[in-house]
Tab-separated table of C-alpha atoms in Angstrom:
chain	number	residue	atom	x	y	z
A	6	MET	CA	-1.315	77.634	51.596
A	7	ILE	CA	-1.561	73.784	51.268
A	8	VAL	CA	1.819	71.548	49.596
A	9	ARG	CA	1.785	68.586	48.579
A	10	ILE	CA	5.218	66.685	47.800
A	11	SER	CA	4.048	64.270	45.619
A	12	GLY	CA	4.272	60.608	47.305
A	13	GLU	CA	5.593	62.193	50.515
A	14	ASP	CA	3.224	64.442	53.031
A	15	GLN	CA	1.127	67.730	52.262
A	16	TYR	CA	2.948	70.734	53.973
A	17	GLN	CA	0.796	74.224	55.437
A	18	LEU	CA	3.744	76.618	53.603
A	19	PRO	CA	3.130	80.932	54.984
A	20	ASP	CA	1.367	82.434	52.034
A	21	GLU	CA	4.253	84.851	51.939
A	22	GLN	CA	7.089	82.111	51.085
A	23	ALA	CA	5.473	81.713	47.603
A	24	ASP	CA	7.085	84.145	45.866
A	25	ARG	CA	10.143	82.152	47.390
A	26	LEU	CA	9.052	79.146	46.238
A	27	ASP	CA	7.984	80.025	42.899
A	28	ALA	CA	11.555	81.257	42.809
A	29	LEU	CA	12.752	77.875	43.607
A	30	GLU	CA	10.636	75.921	41.067
A	31	ARG	CA	11.770	78.249	38.357
A	32	ALA	CA	15.158	77.843	38.669
A	33	ALA	CA	14.752	73.878	38.611
A	34	VAL	CA	13.029	73.783	35.687
A	35	GLU	CA	15.138	76.535	33.795
A	36	HIS	CA	18.300	73.936	34.480
A	37	VAL	CA	16.168	71.734	33.096
A	38	GLU	CA	14.999	73.534	29.973
A	39	SER	CA	19.299	74.183	29.981
A	40	GLY	CA	20.322	70.713	30.129
A	41	HIS	CA	21.699	71.541	33.254
A	42	GLU	CA	21.763	68.253	34.962
A	43	ASP	CA	23.438	68.846	38.335
A	44	GLY	CA	21.730	71.989	38.779
A	45	PHE	CA	18.715	70.817	39.171
A	46	ALA	CA	19.276	67.927	41.383
A	47	GLU	CA	20.755	70.664	43.451
A	48	ASP	CA	18.185	72.741	42.565
A	49	PHE	CA	15.282	70.247	42.925
A	50	ARG	CA	16.283	69.124	45.818
A	51	ALA	CA	16.041	72.391	47.723
A	52	LEU	CA	12.626	73.159	46.120
A	53	LEU	CA	11.356	70.095	48.195
A	54	GLU	CA	14.033	71.098	51.190
A	55	PHE	CA	12.583	74.044	51.463
A	56	VAL	CA	8.782	73.487	51.817
A	57	ARG	CA	9.894	70.094	54.339
A	58	GLU	CA	11.842	72.932	56.172
A	59	HIS	CA	9.211	76.140	56.367
A	60	GLY	CA	5.928	73.690	56.241
A	61	THR	CA	3.951	72.285	58.979
A	62	ALA	CA	3.298	68.867	57.933
A	63	ILE	CA	-0.391	68.077	57.870
A	64	GLY	CA	-2.349	64.597	59.356
A	65	ASP	CA	-2.625	61.299	58.162
A	66	ALA	CA	-6.194	61.951	58.796
A	67	GLU	CA	-6.564	65.432	57.941
A	68	ILE	CA	-8.282	65.590	54.792
A	69	GLU	CA	-7.554	68.707	52.411
A	70	THR	CA	-6.889	69.822	49.114
A	71	SER	CA	-3.719	71.452	47.119
A	72	ASP	CA	-3.048	74.226	46.421
A	73	VAL	CA	0.311	73.344	45.226
A	74	ILE	CA	1.629	69.451	43.582
A	75	LEU	CA	5.144	68.797	43.583
A	76	PRO	CA	6.728	65.577	42.252
A	77	PRO	CA	8.604	63.382	43.836
A	78	SER	CA	11.894	63.404	45.934
A	79	ASP	CA	12.879	60.704	42.893
A	80	LEU	CA	12.349	62.446	40.308
A	81	THR	CA	15.204	61.754	37.713
A	82	PHE	CA	16.548	64.510	35.116
A	83	GLU	CA	14.928	62.487	32.465
A	84	GLU	CA	11.922	62.488	34.355
A	85	ALA	CA	11.844	66.174	34.414
A	86	GLY	CA	13.036	67.034	31.017
A	87	ARG	CA	9.806	64.736	29.956
A	88	GLU	CA	7.279	66.006	32.219
A	89	PHE	CA	8.204	69.958	32.228
A	90	THR	CA	10.038	71.007	29.006
A	91	GLY	CA	8.703	70.953	25.171
A	92	GLU	CA	6.935	68.749	24.402
A	93	GLY	CA	5.805	67.187	27.982
A	94	LEU	CA	3.724	69.903	28.555
A	95	ILE	CA	1.551	68.742	26.010
A	96	PRO	CA	-0.506	66.736	28.480
A	97	ASP	CA	-0.348	62.578	28.157
B	8	MET	CA	10.812	83.664	31.493
B	9	ALA	CA	6.905	84.299	32.998
B	10	GLY	CA	6.364	81.230	30.598
B	11	LEU	CA	8.314	79.088	32.820
B	12	THR	CA	6.708	79.768	36.239
B	13	GLY	CA	5.253	76.681	38.099
B	14	ARG	CA	5.002	74.770	35.255
B	15	MET	CA	7.039	71.895	37.439
B	16	SER	CA	4.435	72.001	39.993
B	17	THR	CA	0.952	72.562	36.802
B	18	VAL	CA	1.823	69.855	35.460
B	19	VAL	CA	1.843	68.123	38.704
B	20	LYS	CA	-0.855	68.925	39.211
B	21	ALA	CA	-2.673	68.520	35.994
B	22	LYS	CA	-1.734	64.443	36.121
B	23	VAL	CA	-3.575	64.556	39.792
B	24	SER	CA	-6.032	66.212	38.993
B	25	LYS	CA	-6.638	63.936	35.405
B	26	LEU	CA	-7.231	61.259	38.114
B	27	LEU	CA	-9.186	62.354	40.315
B	28	ASP	CA	-12.447	60.539	40.735
B	29	ARG	CA	-14.946	63.342	40.570
B	30	ALA	CA	-18.721	62.800	41.432
B	31	GLU	CA	-21.472	63.960	39.627
B	32	ASP	CA	-24.131	63.853	42.391
B	33	PRO	CA	-21.598	64.677	45.175
B	34	ALA	CA	-25.549	63.744	47.263
B	35	GLU	CA	-26.053	60.314	46.632
B	36	THR	CA	-21.469	60.256	46.748
B	37	LEU	CA	-21.004	60.302	50.341
B	38	ASP	CA	-21.229	56.170	50.256
B	39	TYR	CA	-20.729	55.434	46.610
B	40	SER	CA	-17.342	57.976	47.250
B	41	TYR	CA	-16.220	55.991	50.682
B	42	GLN	CA	-16.661	52.655	48.625
B	43	LYS	CA	-14.237	53.197	45.872
B	44	GLN	CA	-12.474	54.500	47.998
B	45	VAL	CA	-11.578	51.499	50.022
B	46	GLU	CA	-11.567	50.159	46.043
B	47	ASN	CA	-8.567	51.558	45.096
B	48	LEU	CA	-7.016	50.624	48.489
B	49	GLN	CA	-7.507	47.100	47.486
B	50	ASN	CA	-5.589	48.022	43.748
B	51	VAL	CA	-2.735	49.937	46.102
B	52	LYS	CA	-2.472	46.746	48.052
B	53	LYS	CA	-2.673	44.714	44.216
B	54	GLY	CA	0.670	47.110	43.153
B	55	ILE	CA	2.949	46.541	46.079
B	56	ALA	CA	2.356	42.617	46.133
B	57	ASP	CA	3.668	43.201	42.287
B	58	VAL	CA	6.254	44.884	42.955
B	59	VAL	CA	7.250	42.272	45.551
B	60	THR	CA	6.730	39.708	43.110
B	61	ALA	CA	8.983	41.622	40.984
B	62	LYS	CA	11.678	41.955	43.413
B	63	LYS	CA	11.592	38.178	45.206
B	64	ARG	CA	12.178	36.693	41.858
B	65	LEU	CA	15.025	39.097	41.254
B	66	GLN	CA	16.271	37.761	44.239
B	67	MET	CA	15.408	34.370	43.525
B	68	GLN	CA	18.228	34.761	40.097
B	69	GLU	CA	20.738	36.606	42.073
B	70	THR	CA	21.452	33.759	44.776
B	71	SER	CA	21.476	31.487	41.832
B	72	LEU	CA	23.860	34.044	39.704
B	73	GLN	CA	25.636	33.872	42.868
B	74	GLN	CA	25.864	30.095	42.957
B	75	SER	CA	27.840	30.103	39.098
B	76	VAL	CA	30.187	32.269	40.048
B	77	VAL	CA	30.791	30.034	42.615
B	78	LYS	CA	30.925	27.478	40.085
B	79	LEU	CA	32.777	28.866	37.841
B	80	ASP	CA	35.424	30.126	39.610
B	81	THR	CA	36.265	26.790	41.561
B	82	GLN	CA	36.077	25.633	37.345
B	83	ALA	CA	37.709	27.910	36.329
B	84	ARG	CA	41.010	27.180	38.565
B	85	GLN	CA	40.813	23.709	38.328
B	86	ALA	CA	41.195	24.118	34.941
B	87	VAL	CA	44.126	26.104	34.693
B	88	SER	CA	45.813	23.387	37.420
B	89	ALA	CA	45.025	20.808	34.522
B	90	GLY	CA	46.833	23.105	32.575
B	91	ASN	CA	43.246	22.833	30.200
B	92	GLU	CA	43.719	26.904	28.736
B	93	GLU	CA	40.513	26.901	27.051
B	94	LEU	CA	39.029	25.185	29.568
B	95	ALA	CA	39.651	27.897	32.213
B	96	ARG	CA	39.130	30.954	29.275
B	97	THR	CA	35.523	29.859	28.842
B	98	ALA	CA	34.459	29.439	32.382
B	99	LEU	CA	36.571	33.119	33.463
B	100	GLU	CA	33.973	34.127	30.648
B	101	ARG	CA	30.928	32.807	31.378
B	102	LYS	CA	31.655	33.983	35.233
B	103	ASN	CA	32.046	37.690	34.065
B	104	VAL	CA	29.243	37.796	32.023
B	105	ALA	CA	27.424	36.525	35.527
B	106	GLN	CA	28.365	39.012	37.663
B	107	THR	CA	27.994	41.806	35.064
B	108	GLU	CA	24.229	40.365	35.918
B	109	LEU	CA	24.588	40.145	39.208
B	110	GLN	CA	25.421	44.116	39.626
B	111	GLY	CA	22.239	44.790	37.550
B	112	LEU	CA	19.925	42.533	39.764
B	113	ASP	CA	21.144	44.584	42.240
B	114	THR	CA	21.249	47.686	41.562
B	115	GLN	CA	17.449	46.852	40.678
B	116	VAL	CA	16.453	44.802	43.637
B	117	THR	CA	17.320	48.103	45.657
B	118	GLU	CA	15.032	50.352	43.696
B	119	LEU	CA	12.574	48.385	44.245
B	120	GLU	CA	12.553	47.869	48.042
B	121	GLU	CA	12.766	51.422	47.311
B	122	GLN	CA	9.377	51.112	45.737
B	123	GLN	CA	8.035	48.980	48.072
B	124	GLN	CA	8.451	51.300	50.982
B	125	LYS	CA	7.435	54.041	49.276
B	126	LEU	CA	3.842	52.744	48.369
B	127	THR	CA	3.916	51.647	51.086
B	128	ASP	CA	4.053	54.654	53.469
B	129	SER	CA	1.518	55.791	50.557
B	130	GLU	CA	-1.481	53.600	51.359
B	131	GLN	CA	-0.968	53.690	55.186
B	132	LYS	CA	-1.398	57.231	55.321
B	133	LEU	CA	-4.324	57.121	52.175
B	134	ARG	CA	-5.793	54.394	55.131
B	135	ALA	CA	-5.898	56.999	57.693
B	136	LYS	CA	-7.780	59.742	55.491
B	137	ILE	CA	-10.360	57.231	53.901
B	138	GLU	CA	-11.015	56.557	57.302
B	139	SER	CA	-11.108	60.507	58.554
B	140	PHE	CA	-13.400	60.559	55.027
B	141	ARG	CA	-15.603	58.103	56.730
B	142	THR	CA	-16.206	59.769	60.613
B	143	LYS	CA	-16.529	62.689	58.228
B	144	LYS	CA	-19.582	61.417	56.074
B	145	GLU	CA	-21.138	60.841	58.586
B	146	VAL	CA	-20.742	64.161	61.238
B	147	ILE	CA	-22.032	65.941	57.866
B	148	LYS	CA	-24.918	63.933	57.015
B	149	ALA	CA	-26.060	64.472	60.965
B	150	GLN	CA	-25.115	68.015	61.362
B	151	TYR	CA	-25.460	70.292	58.115
B	152	SER	CA	-28.413	71.586	55.541
B	153	ALA	CA	-28.661	69.650	52.039
B	154	ALA	CA	-26.475	72.340	50.347
B	155	GLU	CA	-23.375	72.510	52.641
B	156	ALA	CA	-23.037	69.590	52.789
B	157	GLN	CA	-22.873	69.096	49.640
B	158	VAL	CA	-19.750	71.345	49.147
B	159	ARG	CA	-18.130	69.355	52.278
B	160	ILE	CA	-18.909	66.488	51.299
B	161	SER	CA	-17.119	67.452	47.706
B	162	GLU	CA	-14.432	68.996	49.688
B	163	ALA	CA	-13.647	65.782	51.744
B	164	ALA	CA	-13.544	63.310	48.382
B	165	THR	CA	-11.538	65.933	46.448
B	166	GLY	CA	-8.647	66.115	49.344
B	167	VAL	CA	-9.303	62.420	49.867
B	168	GLY	CA	-8.981	62.124	46.015
B	169	GLU	CA	-6.491	64.062	45.607
B	170	GLN	CA	-4.778	61.821	48.060
B	171	MET	CA	-6.171	58.251	46.058
B	172	ALA	CA	-4.507	59.895	42.802
B	173	ASP	CA	-1.241	60.683	44.494
B	174	VAL	CA	-1.180	56.683	45.411
B	175	GLY	CA	-2.198	56.237	41.631
B	176	LEU	CA	1.799	57.952	40.543
B	177	ALA	CA	3.608	56.656	42.784
B	178	MET	CA	1.741	53.205	42.072
B	179	GLN	CA	2.596	54.301	38.107
B	180	ARG	CA	6.286	55.030	38.808
B	181	ALA	CA	6.601	51.036	40.071
B	182	VAL	CA	4.622	50.122	37.970
B	183	ASP	CA	7.363	51.466	34.925
B	184	LYS	CA	10.614	50.407	37.050
B	185	THR	CA	9.007	46.855	37.462
B	186	GLU	CA	8.743	46.590	34.006
B	187	ASN	CA	12.187	47.285	32.917
B	188	MET	CA	12.998	45.125	35.670
B	189	LYS	CA	10.669	42.500	34.711
B	190	ALA	CA	12.687	42.813	30.822
B	191	ARG	CA	15.887	42.581	32.760
B	192	ALA	CA	15.259	39.584	34.376
B	193	ASP	CA	13.666	37.361	31.057
B	194	ALA	CA	16.960	39.022	29.596
B	195	VAL	CA	18.690	37.137	32.392
B	196	SER	CA	16.473	33.470	32.407
B	197	GLU	CA	17.195	33.675	28.650
B	198	LEU	CA	20.702	33.422	29.511
B	199	GLU	CA	20.629	31.382	31.767
B	200	ALA	CA	17.948	28.755	28.601
B	201	ALA	CA	21.260	29.343	26.883
B	202	GLY	CA	23.843	28.362	29.239
B	203	THR	CA	25.400	31.145	29.328
B	204	PHE	CA	25.863	30.218	33.038
B	205	ASP	CA	26.361	25.992	32.511
B	206	ASP	CA	28.712	23.877	34.036
B	207	VAL	CA	31.441	24.053	32.032
B	208	THR	CA	32.166	20.547	32.128
B	209	ALA	CA	29.026	19.815	30.655
B	210	LEU	CA	30.107	21.157	26.976
B	211	GLY	CA	29.184	19.163	24.477
B	212	SER	CA	29.963	18.899	20.201
B	213	GLY	CA	26.911	21.915	20.431
B	214	GLU	CA	28.582	24.684	21.874
B	215	ASP	CA	29.866	26.664	19.115
B	216	ASP	CA	26.279	29.243	19.293
B	217	ILE	CA	26.701	29.904	22.579
B	218	ASP	CA	30.800	30.788	22.263
B	219	ARG	CA	29.978	32.954	19.830
B	220	GLN	CA	27.355	34.747	21.996
B	221	LEU	CA	30.000	34.587	24.821
B	222	LYS	CA	32.405	36.182	23.281
B	223	GLU	CA	29.768	39.183	21.847
B	224	LEU	CA	29.005	38.536	25.339
B	225	SER	CA	31.991	38.826	27.719
B	226	SER	CA	34.537	41.354	27.766
B	227	LYS	CA	37.685	39.628	26.236
B	228	PRO	CA	40.408	41.666	28.264
B	229	ALA	CA	38.959	41.331	31.650
B	230	VAL	CA	38.921	38.052	30.947
B	231	ASP	CA	42.755	37.922	29.932
B	232	ASP	CA	43.611	39.623	32.776
B	233	GLU	CA	41.863	37.344	35.714
B	234	LEU	CA	43.405	34.374	33.295
B	235	ALA	CA	46.405	35.348	33.778
B	236	LYS	CA	45.761	35.866	37.771
B	237	LEU	CA	44.212	32.705	38.038
B	238	LYS	CA	47.441	31.356	36.438
B	239	GLY	CA	50.610	33.279	38.385
B	240	GLU	CA	48.234	32.256	41.410
B	241	ILE	CA	48.353	28.810	41.688
B	242	GLY	CA	51.155	27.879	38.565
B	243	ALA	CA	50.474	27.869	35.147
B	244	GLY	CA	51.101	25.047	32.378
B	245	ASP	CA	51.036	21.109	32.558
B	246	ALA	CA	54.079	20.439	35.325
B	247	PRO	CA	53.437	16.659	35.453
B	248	ALA	CA	55.006	16.871	39.083
B	249	PRO	CA	52.237	17.693	41.565
B	250	VAL	CA	55.628	18.616	44.237
B	251	ALA	CA	54.965	21.324	46.105
B	252	ILE	CA	55.606	25.070	44.162
B	253	PRO	CA	56.817	28.444	45.681
B	254	ALA	CA	53.759	30.403	45.760
B	255	GLU	CA	55.349	32.578	43.632
B	256	ALA	CA	58.021	31.350	41.135
B	257	GLY	CA	56.020	28.803	39.884
B	258	SER	CA	54.479	30.077	36.664
B	259	ALA	CA	58.363	29.726	35.098
B	260	SER	CA	58.309	25.390	34.687
B	261	GLU	CA	60.224	24.435	31.146
B	262	ALA	CA	57.577	22.982	29.801
B	263	PRO	CA	55.703	25.661	27.736
B	264	PRO	CA	51.017	25.362	28.256
B	265	ALA	CA	50.272	22.354	26.214
B	266	GLY	CA	47.162	23.394	26.058
B	267	GLY	CA	45.260	26.281	23.429
B	268	ASP	CA	46.424	27.388	21.063
B	269	GLY	CA	49.796	29.625	21.931
B	270	ALA	CA	47.801	31.400	24.585
B	271	PRO	CA	49.283	34.338	26.063
B	272	ALA	CA	50.979	33.013	29.139
B	273	LYS	CA	54.052	34.359	28.898
B	274	ASP	CA	53.025	37.477	30.939
B	275	ALA	CA	51.874	35.667	33.347
B	276	ALA	CA	55.458	34.463	34.424
B	277	SER	CA	57.259	37.305	36.240
């Protein structure tokens, strides 16, 4: 599957890693829900690190559409709160 | 619990999709898409230029604030030497405000630099993909049947579109950030215009407004501390004899400070 980290690169990630990716993403969002900033920062970093580590970067000249798009690495806790909880789910 | 799954990536993907410029009629979109892509690339360049402009403005303000800090510091020392505590205090208050602003500007310049780097990288990626699209579209035109070409074209256009949308998101973030910084730059300009960092020797009779503003803005304890320190360093009071004063014993002169209205000069003395 193809995963994009917004503002960075697209990665080809083996399909069997999908569950792990999902679990990491869920962990990060749960921290946003519970207002746990440090936990969020840690898990969000782990999520992106996981993709970079287990994925293979897709060349700039290759044209692919992503299956999953993750937020940019400099996403702040505040932004995450706006985007991924409550009201934030309604697109702006 | 299940509701949380994929929320983050779903939201981001939805945002990207919203920015995707979907072609309505793939058959005639090959060249149109390409043209559109090139146009968008120009916009990214403009976006980067805006960030650079904002950064330059902040850097210029930084330079002028740094000069003010040096000048006001010198003036505070001169004022203490001359025994004019009120003037020294005013200079230190101004210096304090300037330093606070300077710190804020510094953080923002760094942040803008990061934005600029990110956008430049994104622009390069987008350029590579557009170039690749250009080659690909010629191949598609030449090699595929109309029906198959349609599928391939829309795939390729979506892929490039996604890259474009991603740059679009990065630009939005950069614009939001530069907006904040513009607000800060404006605030600093206003302070400058109000004379907050001006030469204290230029103080005229109409200084009450500035004084009031200063009192609100500056942190008094910091100024008090620094004033005491300066007095310690220079030798407080207006001892008339310009005799070489031993560095630390200077403040024990018999004459109490003449300037000011009973200012807390004693705590500086040992």
